[in-house]
Amino acid sequence: MGAVWILCLRQLKRYARARARILASLGQPVLFLVALGFGFAPVFKQAGRGDYIEYLAPGVVAMGILFTAAFSGIEIIWDRQFGFLKETLVAPISRLQIVLGRTLGGAAVALLQGVVVFGLCILAGFRVQRPALLPVAFAFMALISLAFTAVGTVIGSSLDDMQALPLVMNLVVTPLFFLSSAIFPLEGLPRWLMLASRLNPLTYGIDGLRGALTGEFATPLALDALILGAVTVALLALGAWRFSRIEV
Amino acid sequence: MIEVRELVKDFGGFRAVDGVSFAVPAGQIFGFLGPNGAGKTTTVKMLTTVLRPTSGTVLIDGHDAAREPLAARRCLGIVFQDPSVDNELTAAENLEVHGVLYGVPAAERRRACEELLRFVELWERRDEIVKQFSGGMIRRLELARALMHKPRILFLDEPTVGLDPQTRSHIWAFVERSARERATTVFFTTHYMDEAERVAQELAVIDHGRIVARGSPEAIKRQTKAATLEEAFIALTGHSIRDEDASPADQMRQMSKLWRGRR
Ligand SMILES: Nc1ncnc2c1ncn2[C@@H]1O[C@H](COP(=O)(O)OP(=O)(O)O)[C@@H](O)[C@H]1O
Ligand SMILES: [Mg+2]
């Protein structure tokens, strides 16, 4: 267990030291919050949907998490390029311990990032409606962090081209994000779009997070938790398997 | 000790290591001498369990590297040919991570960290981020790290390549001292004749994946009736060992590695 912990800690240390990276990865959610949040608020209100910031903020928090989490996959390629991966592979620990430590580290970083974005949302005027459900909200944030760190692990273990990775990552993560009810409600969408969103596991993650923060669930909380939890476990297993196949 | 029998590694259709057998008794400093592309790194990777052999067996202190990789890894320390430190951690943090990965108890980690960083003369710089270190300092740090868990066998893959002569002799002084004081078995690879001759008690000369000669540097010279190891190598392989003789494919690989490393 010491090995898992130290690999996780190492990632947190690297994160804490990369101030430029922290600021840069906050940029995107902040932009969405400001540009969309204030831009669409009047339309949203006219349509009788209430306060758009209330709707958007959970989606923006998820965004901060999932891009950070998925892009942590680049660290695998990074560590491969700069050799540290070999140092872990030759240590007397299993591949499973290594991938577990890395994934927990990546997810912890993403979760921290999500908490920071959450704070910024509060500054922008977001109000938590159900304080009692805050632990549930954090649990959903943690699950989204784990799931997308695992996505990063799958992609980072399968590619060794540092330039291809951001492209592949965007290709996978961006559609998942837009088709997840993060920035617009699903009601009234064309059927195919609705179907795509319903098949997207992130939709349930965002619904759980939004429900816990605002009290408005589109899907029952238990179902949100079940789907996101199951998908997270499956992705973790897939990530561990891909990682175990890496050769240096 | 190390025992290797009929070790083979194929990459696709290409045989990089072709039936290599040898044994290194405990406490010996053993040199693996060969030109670029001879199969040295591939052999080291198989001996240290990071690469699975196509066939053949490796015993590390009696542990089969394929069947008991964790037991084998506990007995060995390695300095890879290319750097393998975490650039964004400090020197001391790199050792700390290593100690935890190898299950070294906390008190022992603190003690070993100070002892080893003093040993390689990096103690004053223990809290600096490794990114700022020179190539020679990184090598010394990696040597300290490899010794952190008191391995019985130390693997060094071209530990001095790309370093200036002064740093090279510095590194060897550390290795020889630690071999003496800790009774560590040392397996090193090199394509420098002078290092092979000066440091190794026993040598294996490898070319195109095969061992072409075994014995002490003296014995190999006697056997080939050569005055220097350089001449012995030419007599054994029909070519010299210098870098320029690396095949075009190897040069391309080196280039692409450098190029990719820079981005
Ligand atoms: N992963 C790999 N895939 C294909 N060929 C490889 C791989 N690694 C090494 N080789 C080839 O195997 C041969 C031996 O390489 P290596 O063991 O690195 O030599 P050395 O360390 O003696 O310079 C070289 O021809 C090299 O190009
Ligand atoms: Mg080599």
CSV table of C-alpha atoms in Angstrom, one decimal, chain B:
chain,number,residue,atom,x,y,z
B,1,MET,CA,24.9,-14.1,-8.5
B,2,ILE,CA,23.5,-14.1,-12.1
B,3,GLU,CA,22.9,-17.1,-14.3
B,4,VAL,CA,21.8,-16.8,-17.9
B,5,ARG,CA,21.0,-19.7,-20.2
B,6,GLU,CA,20.4,-19.6,-23.9
B,7,LEU,CA,18.8,-16.2,-23.7
B,8,VAL,CA,17.0,-15.1,-26.9
B,9,LYS,CA,15.0,-12.0,-27.8
B,10,ASP,CA,13.3,-11.4,-31.1
B,11,PHE,CA,11.8,-8.1,-32.2
B,12,GLY,CA,9.5,-9.0,-35.0
B,13,GLY,CA,11.7,-11.0,-37.3
B,14,PHE,CA,14.9,-9.5,-36.0
B,15,ARG,CA,17.0,-11.4,-33.4
B,16,ALA,CA,18.5,-8.8,-31.1
B,17,VAL,CA,19.9,-11.3,-28.6
B,18,ASP,CA,20.9,-14.7,-29.9
B,19,GLY,CA,21.4,-17.5,-27.4
B,20,VAL,CA,23.5,-15.8,-24.8
B,21,SER,CA,24.7,-17.8,-21.8
B,22,PHE,CA,26.9,-16.8,-18.9
B,23,ALA,CA,27.2,-16.7,-15.1
B,24,VAL,CA,28.5,-14.0,-12.8
B,25,PRO,CA,29.6,-15.2,-9.4
B,26,ALA,CA,28.7,-13.1,-6.3
B,27,GLY,CA,30.9,-10.1,-5.7
B,28,GLN,CA,32.3,-9.9,-9.1
B,29,ILE,CA,32.5,-6.8,-11.4
B,30,PHE,CA,31.4,-8.1,-14.7
B,31,GLY,CA,31.7,-6.2,-18.0
B,32,PHE,CA,29.5,-6.6,-21.0
B,33,LEU,CA,31.4,-5.1,-23.9
B,34,GLY,CA,30.0,-4.5,-27.3
B,35,PRO,CA,29.3,-1.9,-30.0
B,36,ASN,CA,26.1,0.1,-30.4
B,37,GLY,CA,23.3,-2.2,-31.3
B,38,ALA,CA,25.0,-5.4,-30.1
B,39,GLY,CA,22.1,-6.3,-27.8
B,40,LYS,CA,23.5,-5.0,-24.5
B,41,THR,CA,20.5,-3.0,-23.4
B,42,THR,CA,18.1,-5.7,-24.5
B,43,THR,CA,20.0,-8.2,-22.4
B,44,VAL,CA,20.0,-5.9,-19.4
B,45,LYS,CA,16.3,-5.3,-19.8
B,46,MET,CA,15.7,-9.1,-19.8
B,47,LEU,CA,18.0,-9.6,-16.8
B,48,THR,CA,16.1,-6.9,-14.8
B,49,THR,CA,12.7,-8.3,-15.7
B,50,VAL,CA,11.4,-5.3,-17.7
B,51,LEU,CA,11.5,-7.2,-21.0
B,52,ARG,CA,10.2,-10.7,-21.4
B,53,PRO,CA,12.7,-13.0,-23.2
B,54,THR,CA,11.6,-14.9,-26.3
B,55,SER,CA,13.2,-17.9,-24.8
B,56,GLY,CA,15.9,-18.9,-22.3
B,57,THR,CA,16.2,-18.5,-18.5
B,58,VAL,CA,17.5,-15.8,-16.2
B,59,LEU,CA,18.3,-16.5,-12.6
B,60,ILE,CA,18.9,-13.5,-10.3
B,61,ASP,CA,20.3,-14.7,-7.0
B,62,GLY,CA,18.5,-18.0,-7.6
B,63,HIS,CA,15.1,-16.4,-8.6
B,64,ASP,CA,13.7,-17.1,-12.0
B,65,ALA,CA,13.2,-13.7,-13.6
B,66,ALA,CA,10.2,-14.8,-15.5
B,67,ARG,CA,8.4,-16.8,-12.8
B,68,GLU,CA,9.3,-14.8,-9.7
B,69,PRO,CA,9.9,-11.3,-11.1
B,70,LEU,CA,9.2,-9.5,-7.8
B,71,ALA,CA,11.7,-11.6,-5.8
B,72,ALA,CA,14.3,-11.0,-8.5
B,73,ARG,CA,13.6,-7.3,-8.5
B,74,ARG,CA,14.1,-7.1,-4.8
B,75,CYS,CA,17.7,-8.3,-5.2
B,76,LEU,CA,18.7,-5.9,-8.0
B,77,GLY,CA,19.4,-2.3,-8.5
B,78,ILE,CA,19.7,-0.7,-11.9
B,79,VAL,CA,20.9,2.5,-13.6
B,80,PHE,CA,19.3,2.5,-17.0
B,81,GLN,CA,21.1,3.7,-20.1
B,82,ASP,CA,18.7,6.7,-20.4
B,83,PRO,CA,17.8,8.8,-17.4
B,84,SER,CA,14.9,7.5,-15.3
B,85,VAL,CA,14.5,10.1,-12.6
B,86,ASP,CA,11.5,12.2,-11.9
B,87,ASN,CA,12.6,15.6,-13.2
B,88,GLU,CA,10.0,17.6,-11.2
B,89,LEU,CA,11.0,16.1,-7.8
B,90,THR,CA,14.1,17.0,-5.7
B,91,ALA,CA,17.0,14.7,-5.4
B,92,ALA,CA,15.9,13.6,-1.9
B,93,GLU,CA,12.3,13.1,-3.0
B,94,ASN,CA,13.5,10.8,-5.8
B,95,LEU,CA,15.3,8.7,-3.3
B,96,GLU,CA,12.3,8.7,-1.0
B,97,VAL,CA,10.0,7.5,-3.7
B,98,HIS,CA,12.4,4.7,-4.5
B,99,GLY,CA,12.8,3.7,-0.9
B,100,VAL,CA,9.0,3.4,-0.5
B,101,LEU,CA,8.6,1.5,-3.7
B,102,TYR,CA,11.2,-1.0,-2.4
B,103,GLY,CA,9.6,-1.3,1.0
B,104,VAL,CA,12.6,0.3,2.9
B,105,PRO,CA,11.5,1.3,6.4
B,106,ALA,CA,11.2,5.1,7.1
B,107,ALA,CA,14.1,5.4,9.5
B,108,GLU,CA,16.4,3.4,7.2
B,109,ARG,CA,15.3,5.6,4.2
B,110,ARG,CA,16.3,8.7,6.0
B,111,ARG,CA,19.7,7.2,7.0
B,112,ALA,CA,20.4,5.8,3.5
B,113,CYS,CA,19.3,9.0,1.8
B,114,GLU,CA,21.9,11.0,3.7
B,115,GLU,CA,24.6,8.4,3.5
B,116,LEU,CA,24.2,7.9,-0.3
B,117,LEU,CA,23.7,11.5,-1.3
B,118,ARG,CA,26.9,12.3,0.7
B,119,PHE,CA,28.6,9.3,-1.0
B,120,VAL,CA,27.8,10.7,-4.5
B,121,GLU,CA,28.4,14.3,-3.4
B,122,LEU,CA,24.9,15.6,-3.9
B,123,TRP,CA,23.9,16.1,-0.2
B,124,GLU,CA,24.2,19.8,-0.4
B,125,ARG,CA,21.8,19.8,-3.4
B,126,ARG,CA,19.3,17.4,-2.0
B,127,ASP,CA,16.4,19.8,-2.1
B,128,GLU,CA,16.9,21.0,-5.6
B,129,ILE,CA,14.6,20.0,-8.4
B,130,VAL,CA,16.3,17.4,-10.6
B,131,LYS,CA,15.4,19.3,-13.7
B,132,GLN,CA,18.3,21.7,-13.0
B,133,PHE,CA,20.9,18.9,-12.6
B,134,SER,CA,23.6,18.2,-15.2
B,135,GLY,CA,23.9,14.8,-16.9
B,136,GLY,CA,26.7,13.8,-14.5
B,137,MET,CA,24.7,14.8,-11.5
B,138,ILE,CA,21.7,12.8,-12.7
B,139,ARG,CA,23.9,9.8,-13.2
B,140,ARG,CA,25.3,10.1,-9.6
B,141,LEU,CA,21.8,10.5,-8.3
B,142,GLU,CA,20.6,7.4,-10.1
B,143,LEU,CA,23.6,5.5,-8.8
B,144,ALA,CA,22.7,6.5,-5.2
B,145,ARG,CA,19.0,5.6,-5.9
B,146,ALA,CA,20.0,2.2,-7.2
B,147,LEU,CA,21.9,1.5,-4.0
B,148,MET,CA,19.1,2.7,-1.7
B,149,HIS,CA,17.5,-0.7,-1.0
B,150,LYS,CA,20.9,-2.5,-0.7
B,151,PRO,CA,20.7,-4.6,-3.8
B,152,ARG,CA,22.9,-7.7,-4.0
B,153,ILE,CA,23.4,-7.1,-7.7
B,154,LEU,CA,23.9,-3.7,-9.4
B,155,PHE,CA,23.2,-3.3,-13.1
B,156,LEU,CA,24.7,-0.4,-14.9
B,157,ASP,CA,23.8,0.1,-18.6
B,158,GLU,CA,26.5,2.3,-20.2
B,159,PRO,CA,26.7,4.4,-17.0
B,160,THR,CA,29.2,6.8,-18.3
B,161,VAL,CA,28.1,7.4,-21.8
B,162,GLY,CA,28.0,11.1,-22.8
B,163,LEU,CA,29.9,12.2,-19.6
B,164,ASP,CA,33.2,14.1,-19.5
B,165,PRO,CA,36.3,12.0,-18.5
B,166,GLN,CA,36.5,13.5,-15.0
B,167,THR,CA,32.9,12.6,-14.3
B,168,ARG,CA,33.4,9.2,-15.8
B,169,SER,CA,36.3,8.3,-13.4
B,170,HIS,CA,34.3,9.8,-10.6
B,171,ILE,CA,31.4,7.5,-11.3
B,172,TRP,CA,33.6,4.4,-11.5
B,173,ALA,CA,35.3,5.4,-8.2
B,174,PHE,CA,31.8,5.3,-6.6
B,175,VAL,CA,30.9,2.0,-8.2
B,176,GLU,CA,34.1,0.3,-7.2
B,177,ARG,CA,33.9,1.6,-3.7
B,178,SER,CA,30.3,0.4,-3.2
B,179,ALA,CA,31.2,-3.0,-4.7
B,180,ARG,CA,34.0,-3.3,-2.3
B,181,GLU,CA,32.2,-2.0,0.8
B,182,ARG,CA,28.9,-3.7,0.2
B,183,ALA,CA,30.1,-6.8,-1.6
B,184,THR,CA,27.7,-6.0,-4.4
B,185,THR,CA,27.9,-8.0,-7.7
B,186,VAL,CA,28.2,-5.5,-10.5
B,187,PHE,CA,27.0,-6.1,-14.1
B,188,PHE,CA,27.9,-3.2,-16.4
B,189,THR,CA,27.7,-2.7,-20.1
B,190,THR,CA,30.0,-0.4,-22.1
B,191,HIS,CA,31.4,0.3,-25.5
B,192,TYR,CA,34.5,2.0,-24.1
B,193,MET,CA,37.5,-0.3,-24.3
B,194,ASP,CA,39.4,1.5,-21.5
B,195,GLU,CA,36.6,1.1,-19.0
B,196,ALA,CA,36.1,-2.5,-19.8
B,197,GLU,CA,39.8,-3.1,-19.4
B,198,ARG,CA,40.3,-1.1,-16.2
B,199,VAL,CA,37.1,-1.9,-14.3
B,200,ALA,CA,35.9,-5.4,-15.2
B,201,GLN,CA,37.3,-8.4,-13.5
B,202,GLU,CA,35.6,-10.6,-16.1
B,203,LEU,CA,34.3,-9.6,-19.5
B,204,ALA,CA,31.9,-10.9,-22.1
B,205,VAL,CA,32.3,-9.5,-25.6
B,206,ILE,CA,29.0,-9.3,-27.5
B,207,ASP,CA,28.5,-8.6,-31.1
B,208,HIS,CA,25.3,-9.0,-33.2
B,209,GLY,CA,23.5,-10.6,-30.2
B,210,ARG,CA,26.1,-13.3,-29.6
B,211,ILE,CA,28.9,-13.6,-27.1
B,212,VAL,CA,32.2,-13.9,-29.0
B,213,ALA,CA,34.6,-14.1,-26.1
B,214,ARG,CA,34.6,-14.6,-22.3
B,215,GLY,CA,37.3,-14.2,-19.7
B,216,SER,CA,39.4,-11.6,-17.9
B,217,PRO,CA,40.6,-8.7,-20.1
B,218,GLU,CA,44.1,-10.3,-19.9
B,219,ALA,CA,42.8,-13.7,-20.9
B,220,ILE,CA,40.9,-12.3,-23.9
B,221,LYS,CA,44.0,-10.5,-25.1
B,222,ARG,CA,46.1,-13.6,-24.7
B,223,GLN,CA,43.6,-15.7,-26.4
B,224,THR,CA,43.6,-13.4,-29.5
B,225,LYS,CA,47.3,-12.7,-29.3
B,226,ALA,CA,46.4,-9.0,-29.2
B,227,ALA,CA,48.4,-6.2,-27.5
B,228,THR,CA,45.3,-4.2,-26.6
B,229,LEU,CA,41.6,-5.0,-26.0
B,230,GLU,CA,40.9,-2.9,-29.1
B,231,GLU,CA,42.9,-5.2,-31.3
B,232,ALA,CA,41.4,-8.2,-29.5
B,233,PHE,CA,38.0,-6.9,-30.4
B,234,ILE,CA,38.9,-6.5,-34.1
B,235,ALA,CA,40.4,-10.0,-34.1
B,236,LEU,CA,37.2,-11.4,-32.7
B,237,THR,CA,34.6,-9.6,-34.8
B,238,GLY,CA,36.5,-8.3,-37.8
B,239,HIS,CA,35.5,-4.8,-37.1
B,240,SER,CA,36.2,-2.0,-34.6
B,241,ILE,CA,33.8,-0.8,-31.9
B,242,ARG,CA,33.7,2.9,-32.5
B,243,ASP,CA,30.5,4.9,-32.6
B,244,GLU,CA,30.8,5.6,-36.3
B,245,ASP,CA,30.3,2.0,-36.9
B,246,ALA,CA,26.8,2.0,-35.6
B,247,SER,CA,24.5,0.8,-38.3
B,248,PRO,CA,22.4,3.5,-40.1
B,249,ALA,CA,19.3,2.1,-38.5
B,250,ASP,CA,20.8,2.5,-35.0
B,251,GLN,CA,21.8,6.1,-35.8
B,252,MET,CA,18.3,6.8,-36.9
B,253,ARG,CA,16.9,5.4,-33.7
B,254,GLN,CA,19.3,7.4,-31.6
B,255,MET,CA,18.4,10.5,-33.6
B,256,SER,CA,14.7,10.0,-33.2
B,257,LYS,CA,15.1,9.3,-29.5
B,258,LEU,CA,17.0,12.6,-29.1
B,259,TRP,CA,14.4,14.4,-31.1
B,260,ARG,CA,11.5,13.0,-29.3
B,261,GLY,CA,13.1,13.6,-25.9
B,262,ARG,CA,13.4,17.2,-26.7
B,263,ARG,CA,9.8,17.9,-27.2
